[in-house]
CSV table of C-alpha atoms in Angstrom, one decimal:
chain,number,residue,atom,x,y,z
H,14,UNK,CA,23.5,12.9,-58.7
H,15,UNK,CA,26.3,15.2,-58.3
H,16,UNK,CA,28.4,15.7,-55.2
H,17,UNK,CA,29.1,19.6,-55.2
H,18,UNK,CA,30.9,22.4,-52.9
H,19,UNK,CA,28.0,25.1,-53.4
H,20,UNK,CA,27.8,29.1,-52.5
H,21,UNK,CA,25.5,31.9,-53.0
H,22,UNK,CA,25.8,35.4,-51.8
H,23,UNK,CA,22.4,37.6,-51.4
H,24,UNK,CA,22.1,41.2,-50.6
H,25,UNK,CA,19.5,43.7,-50.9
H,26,UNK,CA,19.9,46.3,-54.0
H,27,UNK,CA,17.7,49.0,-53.1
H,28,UNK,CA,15.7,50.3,-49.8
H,29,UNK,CA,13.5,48.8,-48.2
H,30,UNK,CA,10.6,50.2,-46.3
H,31,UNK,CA,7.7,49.2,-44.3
H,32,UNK,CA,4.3,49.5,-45.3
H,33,UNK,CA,3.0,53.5,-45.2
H,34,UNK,CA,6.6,54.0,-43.5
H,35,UNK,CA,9.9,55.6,-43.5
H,36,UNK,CA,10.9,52.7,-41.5
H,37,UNK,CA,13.8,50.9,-43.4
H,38,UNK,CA,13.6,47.2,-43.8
H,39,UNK,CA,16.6,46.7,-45.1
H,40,UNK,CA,19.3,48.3,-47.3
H,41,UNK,CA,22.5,47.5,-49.2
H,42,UNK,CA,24.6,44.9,-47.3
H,43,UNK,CA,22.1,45.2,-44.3
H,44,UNK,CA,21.7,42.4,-44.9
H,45,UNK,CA,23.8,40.0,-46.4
H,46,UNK,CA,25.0,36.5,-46.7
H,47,UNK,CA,27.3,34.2,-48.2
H,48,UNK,CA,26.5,30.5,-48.2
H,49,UNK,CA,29.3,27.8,-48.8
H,50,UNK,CA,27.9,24.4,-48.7
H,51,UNK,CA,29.1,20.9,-48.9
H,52,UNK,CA,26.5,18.4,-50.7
H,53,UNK,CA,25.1,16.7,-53.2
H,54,UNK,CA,22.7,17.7,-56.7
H,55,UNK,CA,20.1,16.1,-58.4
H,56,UNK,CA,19.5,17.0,-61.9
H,57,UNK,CA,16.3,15.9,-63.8
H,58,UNK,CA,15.3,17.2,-67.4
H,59,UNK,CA,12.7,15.9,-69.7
H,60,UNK,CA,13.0,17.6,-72.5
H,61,UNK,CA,9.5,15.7,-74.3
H,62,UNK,CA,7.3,16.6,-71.2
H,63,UNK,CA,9.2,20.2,-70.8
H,64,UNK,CA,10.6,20.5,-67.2
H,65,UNK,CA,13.7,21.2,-65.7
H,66,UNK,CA,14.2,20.2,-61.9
H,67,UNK,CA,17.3,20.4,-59.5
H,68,UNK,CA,17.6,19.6,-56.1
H,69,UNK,CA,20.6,20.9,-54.0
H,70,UNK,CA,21.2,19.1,-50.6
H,71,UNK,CA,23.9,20.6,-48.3
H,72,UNK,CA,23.8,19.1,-44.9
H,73,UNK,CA,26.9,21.1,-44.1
H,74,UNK,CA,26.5,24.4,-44.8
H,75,UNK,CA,28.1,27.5,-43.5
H,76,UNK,CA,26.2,30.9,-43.3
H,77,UNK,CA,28.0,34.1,-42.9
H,78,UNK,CA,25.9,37.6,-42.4
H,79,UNK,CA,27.4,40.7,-42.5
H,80,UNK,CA,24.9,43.6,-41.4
H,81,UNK,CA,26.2,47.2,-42.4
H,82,UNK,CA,24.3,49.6,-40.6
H,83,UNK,CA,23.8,48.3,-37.2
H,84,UNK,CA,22.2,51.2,-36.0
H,85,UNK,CA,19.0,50.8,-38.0
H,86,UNK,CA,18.5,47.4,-37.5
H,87,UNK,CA,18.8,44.4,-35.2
H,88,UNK,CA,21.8,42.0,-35.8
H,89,UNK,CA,19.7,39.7,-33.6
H,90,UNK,CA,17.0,39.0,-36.0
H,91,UNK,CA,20.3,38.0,-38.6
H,92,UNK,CA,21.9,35.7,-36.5
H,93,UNK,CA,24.8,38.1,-35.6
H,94,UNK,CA,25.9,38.9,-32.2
H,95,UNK,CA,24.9,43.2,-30.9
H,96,UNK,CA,26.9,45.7,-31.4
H,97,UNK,CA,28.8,43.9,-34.4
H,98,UNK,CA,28.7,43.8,-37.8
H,99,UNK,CA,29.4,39.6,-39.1
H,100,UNK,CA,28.4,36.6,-37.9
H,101,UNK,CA,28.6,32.8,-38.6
H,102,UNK,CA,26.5,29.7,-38.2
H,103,UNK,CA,26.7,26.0,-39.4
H,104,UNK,CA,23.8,24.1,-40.3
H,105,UNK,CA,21.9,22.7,-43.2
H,106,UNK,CA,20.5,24.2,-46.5
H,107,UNK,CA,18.2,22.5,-49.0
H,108,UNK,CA,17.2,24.4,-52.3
H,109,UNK,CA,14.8,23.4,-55.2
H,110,UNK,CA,14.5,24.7,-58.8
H,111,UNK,CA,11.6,23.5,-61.6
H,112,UNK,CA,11.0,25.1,-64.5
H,113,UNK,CA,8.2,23.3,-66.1
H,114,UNK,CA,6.9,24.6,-69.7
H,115,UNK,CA,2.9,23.6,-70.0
H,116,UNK,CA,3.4,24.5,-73.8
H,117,UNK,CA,4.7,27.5,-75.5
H,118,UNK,CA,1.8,29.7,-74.1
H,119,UNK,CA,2.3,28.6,-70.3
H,120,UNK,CA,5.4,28.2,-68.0
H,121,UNK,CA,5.7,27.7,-64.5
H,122,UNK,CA,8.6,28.4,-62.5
H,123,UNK,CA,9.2,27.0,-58.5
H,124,UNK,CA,11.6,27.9,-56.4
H,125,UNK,CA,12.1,26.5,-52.9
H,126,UNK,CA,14.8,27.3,-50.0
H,127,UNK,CA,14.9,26.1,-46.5
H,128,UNK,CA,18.0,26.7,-44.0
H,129,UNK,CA,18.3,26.0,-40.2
H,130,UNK,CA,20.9,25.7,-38.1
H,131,UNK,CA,18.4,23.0,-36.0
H,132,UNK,CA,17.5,26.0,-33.5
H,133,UNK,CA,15.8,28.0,-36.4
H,134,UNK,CA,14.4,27.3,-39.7
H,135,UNK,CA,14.5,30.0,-42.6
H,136,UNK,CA,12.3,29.3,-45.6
H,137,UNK,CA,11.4,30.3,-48.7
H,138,UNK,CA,8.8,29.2,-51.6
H,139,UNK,CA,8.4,30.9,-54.7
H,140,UNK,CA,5.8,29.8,-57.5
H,141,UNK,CA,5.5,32.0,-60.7
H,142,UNK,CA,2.6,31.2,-63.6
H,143,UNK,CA,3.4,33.0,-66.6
H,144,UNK,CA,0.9,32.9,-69.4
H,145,UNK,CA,0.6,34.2,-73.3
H,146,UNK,CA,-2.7,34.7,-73.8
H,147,UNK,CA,-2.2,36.3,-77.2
H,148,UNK,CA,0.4,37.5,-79.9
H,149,UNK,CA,-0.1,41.1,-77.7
H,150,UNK,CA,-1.5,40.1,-73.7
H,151,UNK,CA,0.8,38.2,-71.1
H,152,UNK,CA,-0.3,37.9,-68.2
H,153,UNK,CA,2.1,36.2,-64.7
H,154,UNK,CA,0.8,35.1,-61.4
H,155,UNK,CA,3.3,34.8,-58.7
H,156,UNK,CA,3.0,33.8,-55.4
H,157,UNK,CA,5.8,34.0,-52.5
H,158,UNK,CA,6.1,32.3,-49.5
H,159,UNK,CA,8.3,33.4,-46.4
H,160,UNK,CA,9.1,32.3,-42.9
H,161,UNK,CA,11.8,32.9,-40.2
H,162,UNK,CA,10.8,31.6,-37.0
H,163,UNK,CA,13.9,33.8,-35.2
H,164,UNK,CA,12.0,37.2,-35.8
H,165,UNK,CA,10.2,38.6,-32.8
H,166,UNK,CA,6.6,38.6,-33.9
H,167,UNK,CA,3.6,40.9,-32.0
H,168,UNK,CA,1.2,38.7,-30.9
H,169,UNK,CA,-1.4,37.2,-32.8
H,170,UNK,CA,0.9,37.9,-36.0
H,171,UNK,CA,1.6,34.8,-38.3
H,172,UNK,CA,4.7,33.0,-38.4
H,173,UNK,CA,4.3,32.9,-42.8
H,174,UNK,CA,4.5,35.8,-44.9
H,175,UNK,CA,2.5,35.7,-48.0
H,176,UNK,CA,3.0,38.1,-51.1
H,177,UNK,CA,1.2,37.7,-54.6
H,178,UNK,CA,0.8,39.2,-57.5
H,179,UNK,CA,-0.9,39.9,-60.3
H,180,UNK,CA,0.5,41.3,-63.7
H,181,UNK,CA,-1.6,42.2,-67.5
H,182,UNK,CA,1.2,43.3,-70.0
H,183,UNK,CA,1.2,44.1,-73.8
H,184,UNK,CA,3.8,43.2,-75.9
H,185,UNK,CA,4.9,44.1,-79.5
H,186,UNK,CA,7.2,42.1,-81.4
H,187,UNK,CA,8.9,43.1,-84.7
């Protein structure tokens, strides 16, 4: 155990757009946020059995957003206040890394977030499978797991997101 002053900033690189739309998700600094936590850290490794596992517990953590382009988007569904650009909430962050190597031929990586601020909850779960089948096919399943109960759904829509894929590569190594 390891008592820690944690922080992580996340932004969006590139566009993003809804499905068969020009209608922008989000873009560069619309959104971002900046995490500054006070905690503790568990580390675990096993090198003989092959994973690597860390657990970071925050129960005072702050949240900043900063939402560039406030005409394309809501600064409700990010916590900040209309017509302005930053906003600021306390509350509580928990995040989860495991790496866990099956053998040299199959890895498994799991990453887990969950924030709220105990009138929301903001969560995320990540599971990638990545396998070598031979000296020339890989092959990686990943699964992600989303949900944000301060979004506005329509009706009927669920409250988790769901995104997989699937990916065959080749690979040449001199």
């Amino acid at each position: 155990w390891y008592y820690t002053v944690s922080g992580e900033f996340t932004t969006q690189f590139l566009n993003n757009y809804g499905t068969n739309t020009w209608t922008m998700k989000s873009s560069l600094f619309s959104p971002a946020k900046l995490f500054i936590g006070l905690g503790i850290d568990y580390k675990k490794t096993n090198r003989k059995k092959g994973y690597d596992l860390s657990v970071l517990v925050s129960p005072l953590t702050v949240k900043m957003s900063y939402l560039y382009d406030i005409d394309n988007f809501k600064p409700s569904d990010y916590g900040i206040d209309e017509g302005k650009h930053f906003g600021k909430e306390l509350g509580s962050k928990i995040s989860a890394n495991l790496t866990w190597e099956f053998s040299e031929q199959v890895r498994w990586t799991s990453k887990f977030y969950y924030y709220t601020d105990f009138t929301y909850v903001d969560t995320d779960w990540e599971n990638t499978l990545d396998m070598t089948l031979n000296n020339y096919f890989t092959t990686s399943i990943y699964v992600h797991l989303k949900a944000d109960d301060r979004l506005e759904r329509a009706p009927g829509e669920p409250l988790i997101q769901m995104q997989e894929l699937f990916s065959l590569g080749m690979m040449y190594r001199w």
